[in-house]
Every structure is written in C-alpha cells, then in structure tokens.
XYZ file of C-alpha atoms in Angstrom:
475
model
C -0.010 0.074 0.071
C 1.382 3.540 -0.933
C 2.090 6.027 1.854
C -0.335 9.011 1.905
C 1.416 12.011 0.439
C 1.425 15.543 1.835
C -0.934 17.171 -0.926
C -3.472 14.349 -0.141
C -3.276 15.021 3.566
C -3.993 18.641 3.160
C -6.951 17.791 0.780
C -8.239 15.369 3.386
C -8.099 18.175 6.028
C -10.705 20.211 3.961
C -13.190 18.054 5.792
C -11.963 19.525 9.101
C -11.972 23.028 7.582
C -15.682 22.510 7.080
C -16.129 21.355 10.611
C -14.441 24.374 12.116
C -16.723 26.688 10.069
C -19.754 24.863 11.291
C -18.656 25.020 14.900
C -18.406 28.731 14.730
C -22.045 28.893 13.420
C -23.381 26.799 16.288
C -21.101 27.769 19.204
C -20.254 31.411 18.349
C -23.234 32.797 16.349
C -26.237 30.773 17.930
C -25.081 30.908 21.400
C -24.449 34.655 21.230
C -27.802 35.339 19.667
C -29.744 33.395 22.210
C -27.824 34.728 25.387
C -27.198 38.383 24.399
C -29.774 39.324 21.735
C -32.802 37.109 22.943
C -32.017 37.319 26.720
C -32.297 33.573 27.144
C -30.617 32.317 30.453
C -27.109 30.953 29.820
C -27.914 27.638 31.500
C -31.018 27.188 29.207
C -29.044 27.959 26.182
C -26.232 25.792 27.200
C -28.530 23.036 27.925
C -30.184 23.191 24.450
C -26.833 23.434 22.645
C -25.529 20.424 24.462
C -28.286 18.144 23.067
C -26.068 17.787 20.093
C -23.556 15.937 22.427
C -26.211 13.993 24.459
C -26.659 11.686 21.535
C -22.985 10.641 21.905
C -23.514 6.866 22.641
C -24.652 6.471 18.976
C -20.967 7.224 17.922
C -20.017 3.762 19.215
C -22.468 2.242 16.910
C -21.761 4.364 14.032
C -18.153 3.495 14.347
C -18.801 -0.183 14.517
C -21.116 0.181 11.563
C -18.298 1.584 9.451
C -16.150 -1.357 10.649
C -18.508 -3.982 9.437
C -20.975 -2.342 6.896
C -19.572 -0.517 3.780
C -21.786 2.249 2.470
C -21.557 2.617 -1.315
C -18.762 -0.069 -1.355
C -16.557 2.080 1.106
C -16.187 1.447 4.807
C -15.803 5.000 5.773
C -16.302 7.504 2.843
C -19.889 6.774 2.398
C -20.766 7.528 5.964
C -18.580 10.695 5.962
C -20.311 12.310 2.961
C -23.916 11.083 4.193
C -23.318 12.748 7.475
C -22.115 16.113 5.988
C -25.241 16.449 3.743
C -27.587 15.613 6.613
C -25.730 18.269 8.958
C -26.184 20.970 6.417
C -29.978 20.259 6.123
C -30.459 20.072 9.892
C -28.577 23.232 10.855
C -30.506 25.382 8.391
C -33.757 23.982 9.925
C -32.448 24.410 13.388
C -31.799 28.171 12.934
C -35.436 28.664 11.934
C -36.531 27.308 15.341
C -34.063 29.685 17.012
C -35.926 32.648 15.352
C -39.326 31.325 16.451
C -38.169 31.031 19.912
C -36.849 34.493 19.788
C -40.078 35.963 18.470
C -41.843 34.237 21.360
C -39.562 35.664 23.874
C -40.056 39.183 22.334
C -43.699 38.954 22.140
C -43.925 37.861 25.722
C -41.909 40.859 26.877
C -38.873 38.572 28.039
C -37.927 35.032 28.895
C -40.567 33.284 30.934
C -41.728 29.686 31.219
C -44.888 29.691 29.138
C -46.334 26.726 27.052
C -44.995 28.190 23.897
C -41.493 28.860 25.171
C -41.205 25.436 26.720
C -42.340 23.863 23.466
C -40.086 25.606 21.179
C -37.248 25.072 23.545
C -37.949 21.248 23.494
C -38.234 21.310 19.669
C -34.965 23.221 19.429
C -33.238 20.685 21.726
C -34.596 17.891 19.600
C -33.090 19.459 16.423
C -29.772 19.886 18.027
C -29.862 16.112 18.924
C -30.509 15.299 15.203
C -27.750 17.621 14.246
C -25.401 15.821 16.767
C -26.329 12.503 15.155
C -25.633 13.764 11.707
C -22.235 15.057 12.757
C -21.314 11.796 14.398
C -22.223 9.984 11.171
C -19.514 11.937 9.458
C -16.832 12.691 12.024
C -16.367 9.201 13.580
C -15.794 7.416 10.327
C -13.447 10.284 9.232
C -11.291 9.896 12.394
C -11.366 6.022 11.856
C -10.204 6.655 8.271
C -7.173 8.397 9.769
C -6.154 5.242 11.654
C -6.812 3.225 8.413
C -4.463 5.386 6.344
C -1.638 6.114 8.687
C 1.251 4.309 10.298
C 2.901 4.866 13.711
C 5.830 6.867 12.134
C 3.532 9.429 10.272
C 0.411 9.476 12.586
C 1.318 12.466 14.733
C 2.114 14.471 11.584
C -1.017 13.719 9.927
C -3.058 14.403 13.056
C -1.115 17.825 13.383
C -1.892 18.735 9.808
C -5.589 17.504 9.830
C -6.310 19.282 13.209
C -4.599 22.418 12.143
C -6.999 22.600 9.244
C -9.722 22.322 11.560
C -8.603 25.604 13.319
C -8.184 27.217 9.950
C -11.957 26.541 9.490
C -12.618 28.236 12.893
C -10.542 31.122 12.064
C -12.287 31.419 8.625
C -15.687 31.062 10.312
C -14.762 33.831 12.718
C -13.656 36.217 9.975
C -16.740 35.580 7.862
C -18.947 36.007 10.887
C -17.345 39.415 11.676
C -17.546 40.621 8.121
C -21.195 39.732 7.922
C -22.502 40.735 11.295
C -20.162 43.409 12.718
C -21.966 46.169 10.838
C -25.324 45.127 12.322
C -24.303 46.196 15.772
C -22.162 49.227 14.887
C -25.079 50.847 12.976
C -27.744 50.176 15.695
C -26.313 50.984 19.106
C -27.116 53.452 21.830
C -25.241 54.399 24.812
C -27.097 54.488 28.057
C -25.322 55.229 31.342
C -22.106 54.270 29.588
C -23.462 50.973 28.624
C -24.010 49.621 24.907
C -27.607 48.761 24.364
C -28.324 46.832 21.183
C -31.411 47.945 19.347
C -31.010 45.784 16.243
C -34.460 44.590 15.027
C -34.577 40.765 15.072
C -35.711 40.659 11.438
C -32.370 42.509 10.402
C -30.384 39.921 12.141
C -32.468 37.145 10.745
C -32.038 38.123 7.114
C -28.134 38.425 7.533
C -27.742 35.157 9.642
C -30.165 33.121 7.445
C -27.853 33.883 4.418
C -24.728 32.923 6.445
C -26.422 29.593 7.565
C -27.522 28.716 4.136
C -24.261 29.439 2.107
C -21.792 28.018 4.524
C -23.332 24.492 5.006
C -23.519 24.122 1.184
C -19.693 24.991 0.902
C -19.079 22.406 3.597
C -20.686 19.683 1.733
C -18.683 20.417 -1.334
C -15.482 20.475 0.648
C -16.293 16.995 2.159
C -16.694 15.493 -1.278
C -13.401 16.910 -2.422
C -11.531 15.866 0.782
C -12.608 12.267 0.557
C -12.295 11.805 -3.226
C -10.530 8.394 -3.912
C -8.573 8.639 -0.528
C -9.973 5.442 1.000
C -9.664 3.378 -2.150
C -6.035 4.241 -2.571
C -4.552 4.537 0.943
C -6.729 2.669 3.477
C -5.091 -0.338 5.018
C -8.183 -1.377 6.865
C -8.874 -4.600 4.658
C -5.353 -5.590 5.173
C -4.972 -4.946 8.674
C -8.396 -6.254 10.029
C -9.108 -9.870 10.043
C -12.763 -9.040 10.321
C -13.017 -6.888 7.115
C -13.345 -9.768 4.587
C -15.903 -11.660 6.778
C -19.268 -11.600 5.175
C -20.951 -10.437 8.348
C -18.132 -8.271 9.415
C -17.287 -7.750 13.119
C -20.319 -8.049 15.428
C -21.040 -5.354 18.165
C -20.412 -7.922 20.769
C -17.107 -8.807 19.426
C -16.055 -5.158 19.115
C -17.188 -4.485 22.667
C -15.060 -7.472 23.986
C -12.135 -6.099 22.248
C -12.881 -2.697 23.525
C -13.124 -3.600 27.164
C -10.195 -6.091 27.258
C -7.772 -3.526 28.746
C -8.032 -1.517 31.886
C -6.242 1.196 29.920
C -9.349 1.847 27.903
C -11.231 3.042 30.982
C -8.201 5.123 32.115
C -7.925 6.951 28.851
C -11.686 7.364 28.786
C -11.675 9.174 32.105
C -8.518 11.308 30.940
C -10.477 12.422 27.871
C -13.666 13.244 29.974
C -11.860 15.222 32.493
C -9.626 17.020 29.815
C -12.542 17.965 27.644
C -14.622 19.310 30.386
C -11.842 21.360 31.683
C -10.824 22.661 28.090
C -14.393 23.438 26.863
C -16.491 24.766 29.831
C -15.993 28.244 28.493
C -17.261 27.378 24.977
C -20.764 28.489 25.396
C -19.960 31.697 27.610
C -16.885 33.087 25.879
C -18.833 35.306 23.391
C -21.209 36.583 26.194
C -17.902 37.225 28.415
C -16.645 39.421 25.411
C -19.989 41.236 25.140
C -20.902 41.590 28.898
C -17.506 42.361 30.321
C -15.702 44.035 27.439
C -18.720 45.559 25.707
C -17.688 43.813 22.274
C -20.302 43.656 19.307
C -21.461 40.437 17.953
C -18.694 40.559 15.137
C -15.988 41.252 17.654
C -17.139 38.433 20.019
C -17.370 35.962 16.898
C -13.762 36.964 16.003
C -12.721 35.721 19.464
C -12.630 32.314 18.081
C -10.021 33.365 15.529
C -7.538 34.465 18.163
C -8.078 31.091 20.012
C -7.702 29.479 16.648
C -4.497 31.260 15.616
C -2.966 29.940 18.893
C -4.217 26.497 18.361
C -2.867 26.495 14.893
C 0.783 27.458 16.097
C 0.530 24.749 18.815
C -0.685 22.018 16.535
C 2.236 22.703 13.962
C 4.955 22.892 16.661
C 3.593 19.864 18.718
C 3.187 17.317 15.755
C 6.585 18.098 14.283
C 8.832 19.185 17.146
C 7.659 18.650 20.737
C 6.223 15.149 20.478
C 9.227 13.757 18.526
C 11.397 15.239 21.185
C 9.718 14.358 24.502
C 7.029 11.910 23.626
C 3.237 11.984 23.446
C 2.501 11.424 27.133
C 4.987 14.095 28.417
C 3.584 16.463 25.833
C 0.102 15.959 27.054
C 1.207 16.724 30.612
C 3.001 19.864 29.404
C -0.305 21.041 27.566
C -2.441 20.511 30.607
C -0.231 22.772 32.729
C 0.082 25.519 30.101
C -3.825 25.569 29.832
C -4.275 26.024 33.502
C -1.948 29.041 33.589
C -3.704 30.525 30.552
C -6.983 30.558 32.603
C -5.486 32.654 35.189
C -4.559 35.209 32.531
C -8.153 35.076 31.074
C -9.502 35.939 34.570
C -6.880 38.780 34.794
C -8.157 40.228 31.486
C -11.651 40.409 32.947
C -10.566 42.082 36.070
C -8.830 44.734 34.233
C -11.565 44.929 31.204
C -8.716 45.287 28.713
C -9.647 43.630 25.273
C -6.009 43.443 24.252
C -5.128 41.298 27.340
C -8.008 39.084 26.647
C -7.005 38.579 22.807
C -3.403 37.825 23.880
C -4.508 35.410 26.678
C -6.761 33.650 24.125
C -3.768 33.223 21.739
C -1.807 31.677 24.336
C -4.762 29.570 25.525
C -4.958 28.282 21.941
C -1.353 27.422 21.883
C -1.622 25.484 25.026
C -4.756 23.788 23.768
C -3.056 22.824 20.586
C -0.237 21.217 22.437
C -2.754 19.279 24.607
C -4.998 18.328 21.800
C -2.444 16.943 19.293
C -0.779 14.897 22.044
C -4.106 13.547 23.319
C -5.458 12.724 19.717
C -2.032 10.974 19.092
C -2.385 8.855 22.225
C -6.055 8.071 21.273
C -4.958 6.668 17.788
C -2.282 4.565 19.495
C -4.920 3.342 21.843
C -7.022 1.961 18.909
C -6.886 -1.399 17.664
C -6.835 -1.521 13.831
C -9.310 -4.566 13.649
C -11.940 -2.416 15.371
C -10.715 1.092 14.653
C -14.384 2.396 14.059
C -15.549 1.051 17.414
C -12.684 2.453 19.335
C -12.856 5.828 17.656
C -16.588 5.872 18.367
C -15.778 5.166 22.115
C -13.201 8.007 22.173
C -15.602 10.268 20.355
C -18.358 9.320 23.050
C -16.024 10.422 25.723
C -15.235 13.646 24.035
C -18.899 14.214 23.197
C -20.201 13.395 26.756
C -17.531 15.566 28.169
C -18.226 18.520 25.704
C -21.957 18.356 26.687
C -21.086 18.233 30.376
C -18.653 21.103 29.863
C -21.316 23.197 28.039
C -24.089 22.573 30.454
C -21.815 23.103 33.523
C -20.383 26.190 31.995
C -23.771 27.845 31.786
C -25.023 26.540 35.170
C -21.724 27.695 37.114
C -22.111 31.079 35.273
C -25.623 31.535 36.488
C -24.728 30.328 40.003
C -21.770 32.723 40.110
C -23.983 35.663 39.122
C -26.341 34.589 41.822
C -23.530 34.224 44.466
C -21.409 37.276 43.727
C -23.671 39.566 41.921
C -20.564 40.805 39.910
C -20.410 39.373 36.372
C -16.583 39.374 36.292
C -16.359 37.128 39.393
C -19.096 34.817 38.032
C -17.075 34.210 34.739
C -13.892 33.938 36.819
C -15.475 31.128 38.696
C -15.972 29.103 35.530
C -12.298 29.768 34.430
C -10.879 28.735 37.783
C -12.794 25.483 38.041
C -11.318 24.673 34.456
C -7.757 25.338 35.618
C -8.274 22.783 38.521
C -9.658 20.297 36.048
C -6.531 20.506 33.973
C -4.342 19.649 37.000
C -6.559 16.761 37.660
C -6.029 15.672 34.159
C -2.271 15.542 34.632
C -2.774 13.107 37.713
C -4.764 10.742 35.599
C -2.115 10.526 32.793
C 0.311 8.895 35.224
C -1.664 5.592 35.095
C -1.757 5.536 31.251
C 0.357 2.780 29.550
C -0.098 2.212 25.765
C 2.172 -0.916 25.819
C -0.245 -2.721 28.328
C -3.046 -1.677 26.093
C -1.632 -3.093 22.985
C -0.738 -6.499 24.744
C -4.213 -6.880 26.264
C -6.161 -6.030 23.019
C -4.059 -8.341 20.850
C -4.878 -11.156 23.143
C -8.554 -10.156 23.277
C -8.696 -10.222 19.358
C -7.102 -13.655 19.148
C -9.594 -15.019 21.625
C -12.582 -13.469 19.706
C -11.600 -15.065 16.711
C -10.977 -18.459 18.394
C -14.498 -18.062 19.966
C -13.180 -18.322 23.530
C -14.996 -15.148 24.634
C -18.325 -16.074 22.925
C -21.242 -16.171 25.439
C-alpha cells in the first residue's frame, strides 16, 4: 500500500475546515444570539446546545457500523459524505426554530416559562440532537479513516496537519462572521449610562444570519466530497490490517465491545478524555457573552474571539506534531499542555478584572497554543490506543468520551455562570469562577495521565482479538 502524500493529507483536511466553520456557526453565532440578543438564560441556552452531544452513545454504533457494513462499497467515505449532507440540512432548519423562539420571547416581553416557550425550547433541543447524530455519522468514520491510512511513524504529523485545518476553519468562520455581522451592531447601538444597548431589530439579524447559515453548509458539503475523493480506495489499510474486514458479516457489536473492554487502559484513557475536555471547553458557550458583557464587544467582535483562539491552536498544532512530540514523547507533551492551559485561564481571569480587550485577545492566543499542544498529544495517544481491527468502534468510544464531556462542559459552564452571578452579583467574578474550575480540572488531568500505559493496552487488545476469533469469549 502506498503511503499517503502531503498534498492528499492537506486535501483530506478540507473536511476539518468545514467542521471548523460549522462549529463557529453553532457555538459562536447561535449561542451569542440566544444569550445576548434574545436574553435567554445561559443555563437554558447551554442545555439546548448540549443536546447535540447528548446523543454521543450513537458514535460507538456508527463506528462499529463503519467497521462492518460498507456504504456505497466503502467502509468510511460513504458515511462521511452522508453525515455531511444531513448536517447541512438540519442546521438550516435548526436556525429557523431559534428565530421562532426569539419571536416568542420578544412577544411575551422577555424570557418566561410559558407553554409556547417550553415547546419551542424542546423542539430546538430535539433538532440539536438530530444535528449531533448527523455530525457523528461523518466525524467518527472520518477519524477512523485516519487510523486506516496512517502508520505509527507518520500518525502524529497527519494528526497535526488535519487538526490544524480544523482551526483554519474556525478562523475562517470567525472572519466571515465578523464581516457579515459586525456592521449590524455598529449601525444600531445606543449608549445609556455608559453601557451599550443593542437595538437591532430581530428581522435584520434574521436576514443576514439566514444567508450565512444557507451558504456555509452548502460549501461544507462540497469540501467534504473533495476531501474524501478516492482517498480510502488508494490509501486505506483497513482490509489488510483487519481480520474482520473480509468476513461476510463483518465484526459484530459484541465482538467489538469485547475487544474494546479487554484492557483497563481503555477505562483510564476514557476518564482522561472526559476530565480533559470538560476542563478545556467549559467556557465554550460563555466566551462570546464574556466578551459582550464584560468587554462591551459587538457580535462581530465576539465571533472573532474564536479566531484569536484558533490562531494560537494553529501554532500549537504545528509545533507539537513536528517538534515537541518527537522530542519528549506523546504522554509528556500531554502533561505539558495541561499545565500550560491551567496557567492561561489565570490570564483570562486577569483580563476580565482589568477589562482590557488586548489582554483578553493575547490570553486567548496563548490559550489556543496550550490547547493545541494538549489536543495533538491526546489525539496521538488516542490513535495509539485504537486497535486497527476495530478502529471504528474504538474511535466511536473515544468520540463518545469527547462528546459526553463536551456536553457536560457546555451545560456546567452555563450553570456555573448563572450560579456565580447569583452568589457574587458581579459578572466578572461569575465568569472567573468558571475559568478557575477549568484550571483545577487541567491539574486533575495530569494526575490521571500517570496511570496511562500504551504498551499494556496493545498487549491486552491483541490477546482479546485472538480470543474473539477463536471463539473463547463467545457467550
């Protein structure tokens, strides 16, 4: 089998560019509109957004399905393209529910628990669940494809490039969002008692954002098709590596789960991923409101905050995959990244206390760099802790850990923010409470890493695969 070349890796990364842009739409535009423009409580908004992650258990099934049931004669590519198309359709429909909820809030004179509001909130949550399933249908097989096309000697570099392009997508999304939305705020603001009061009619926002949410998903579908074109046919080693691939019935879910649970290292890494992601992403749904409420930024300016973070991540990705990991190893790099992230949260808190936008932007760049170091090292560890024979199932499990933790992070971020506002009555301290808990979580992640052993994992899973094939684990 030929080794994948650099141009093809970059082309494959176009899929992640699309994911990055879509992430900005859902977690930088929609959350800002719901919290800041529609005055929906942060905990309610966070809970609705988290519905896309609540369906995470389906990732294991989708991963196992891509191990055993080819779609359009390909194990991974068919699922990737189908999921991308479904995601585009669903996110457009989801936005329309957001507007209906917004009109309900406006007509009732503010957020309140009426039948219409509850019903629309439930429907919106349901649509986010469907959106989460659609994303899982594409993203889980895509990551499994990275296992299929890579070897240990080039895996960290492939991960570095592919995930760098995810950040490029986030940066592009932030720039597009600022260009289309910034003028809406600047041309419609009043200053009352030194506070910016947004008076943009919801119809004006609706027109511009509807256009954004129609064009971008269409582009993402096109990027997905280009990214995956003939990659699996030419470079995938799955049918060679997997003793299950050529079986007429493929690997069963029971066999896959037996291999998955054969090593205690699976549980240790699952816990690490959970704690790490909760600590990294608790601020995800509140960062834009932080910029708007504490720093008086416009919608476009807060959307652009993702770009500062993305620039830092981009730098971190490149340096980590090509320099840091080859020098000190994946596990040591993960520890380093966790410590750096904890330090960055302290600077984000200080930025809020001083209300200096430049300090916040600089802190987000460094936070992005530290996140990049942590992410590339943990993903490289993840792919090492994935058996080739059941790559989709393992990736589905790691994706489950990521999704559950992201959901918990999003929900807890909103709840802790509301709790902080209740306890302190000072918004800056409320946001600071969220960031402080995140810093503590990163230190706990370092402690868990001490128990991780990839060699033990490989030994246990190899034995389990042999036993499954011999039938010793049946029943």
